[in-house]
Amino acid sequence: MITAIILAAGKGNRMKSEQPKQFMELLGKPIVYYSLKAFQESNIDNIILVTGEEYITYCEEEIVKCYHFDKVMRVVAGGTERYWSVRSGLDSIVSTDYVLIHDSARACITTELINKCIDEVSAGACTLGVPVKDTIKVVDSDGIGIETPNRELLWQIQTPQCFSYKELLDAYEKMQKNRVGVITDDTMILEQYLGKKSRVIRGSYNNIKITTPEDLIVAENFLKNYEKSC
Ligand code: CTP
Ligand code: MG
């Protein structure tokens, strides 16, 4: 049994929009619709949607029911940080073998990539990612570039990120007992609290995380092209 946790409980501060970015419309549909559709059409068994407490009814009525996303088992309230939203999704699962964690802000995810993740997860934790195209520098607080890591080894990490349910829950338990540093994704939690590595599977440059206003134009174009190829 494989369960997806789709995260839609952020505030979208960097988007500077009135409503959280996952509910803004792209081609007439809310951003969160696109991830749900890709998962609904994938080989996933069921889906947990995590959103803000005040958006639960809206998600249940206007999105899940309206678009017939019948793989969505539950819509649950998230937390103040991304990892608390993941935790809340994990806690709402009664039983599953594997979990795929996905950011709803990655509206351009495809069913094909989700199925690739599903095929790979039984071999161990994994995540989608793409090799970086730019030179990356470490810049200090004075704005001075102090280091240039070897680009050949650098990948941008995306979602879905895929884990054994028990293993991820174990890592979260350990993190809650002794949290250190900034946490931006779940593979970090596995590294830091269980000392376990994740494989990085090649994703797609289309699978952007819609974060700032200019990303909307890019994502809309990708989605338009998907429609054309259907
Ligand atoms: N997310 C979440 N719960 C949070 C924070 C984030 O479910 N407390 C989700 C977002 O809805 C998003 C994904 O995690 O789909 C990735 O987070 P990010 O792109 O950083 O979204 P926001 O946190 O909403 O944006 P910002 O950081 O600009 O405020
Ligand atoms: Mg954020």
Short mmCIF file of C-alpha atoms and ligand atoms in Angstrom, two decimals, residues 7-15 21-22 50 79-82 85 103-105 209-211, ligand 1:
data_model
loop_
_atom_site.label_atom_id
_atom_site.label_comp_id
_atom_site.label_asym_id
_atom_site.label_seq_id
_atom_site.Cartn_x
_atom_site.Cartn_y
_atom_site.Cartn_z
CA LEU A 7 1.10 19.52 1.24
CA ALA A 8 -1.07 22.60 0.85
CA ALA A 9 -0.86 24.25 4.26
CA GLY A 10 1.71 26.98 3.54
CA LYS A 11 1.03 30.71 3.55
CA GLY A 12 2.98 31.49 0.39
CA ASN A 13 4.70 34.58 1.80
CA ARG A 14 7.14 34.90 -1.10
CA MET A 15 4.26 35.01 -3.58
CA LYS A 21 -0.50 30.42 -3.52
CA GLN A 22 -1.82 26.81 -3.70
CA VAL A 50 -2.88 18.63 4.23
CA GLY A 79 1.16 23.06 11.03
CA THR A 80 3.21 26.24 11.17
CA GLU A 81 6.25 24.72 9.44
CA ARG A 82 6.37 22.37 6.46
CA SER A 85 2.38 19.60 8.09
CA ASP A 103 4.52 19.94 -2.42
CA SER A 104 1.27 21.12 -4.01
CA ALA A 105 3.29 24.11 -5.22
CA LYS A 209 8.17 24.85 -7.13
CA ILE A 210 5.89 27.82 -7.75
CA THR A 211 7.32 30.28 -5.24
N1 CTP B 1 3.68 23.83 3.31
C1 CTP B 1 2.82 23.25 4.23
N2 CTP B 1 2.83 23.68 5.54
C2 CTP B 1 3.65 24.67 5.92
C3 CTP B 1 4.55 25.26 5.00
C4 CTP B 1 4.55 24.81 3.69
O1 CTP B 1 2.05 22.36 3.86
N3 CTP B 1 3.61 25.08 7.20
C5 CTP B 1 3.63 23.38 1.91
C6 CTP B 1 3.26 24.52 0.95
O2 CTP B 1 1.85 24.65 0.85
C7 CTP B 1 3.96 24.11 -0.33
C8 CTP B 1 5.12 23.22 0.13
O3 CTP B 1 4.90 22.93 1.51
O4 CTP B 1 3.13 23.38 -1.21
C9 CTP B 1 6.47 23.86 -0.10
O5 CTP B 1 6.60 25.03 0.68
P1 CTP B 1 6.88 26.50 0.13
O6 CTP B 1 7.04 26.48 -1.34
O7 CTP B 1 7.94 27.10 0.98
O8 CTP B 1 5.46 27.19 0.39
P2 CTP B 1 5.08 28.27 1.47
O9 CTP B 1 5.72 27.94 2.78
O10 CTP B 1 3.60 28.38 1.42
O11 CTP B 1 5.72 29.59 0.85
P3 CTP B 1 6.69 30.66 1.57
O12 CTP B 1 7.87 29.86 2.08
O13 CTP B 1 7.02 31.63 0.48
O14 CTP B 1 5.87 31.28 2.67
#
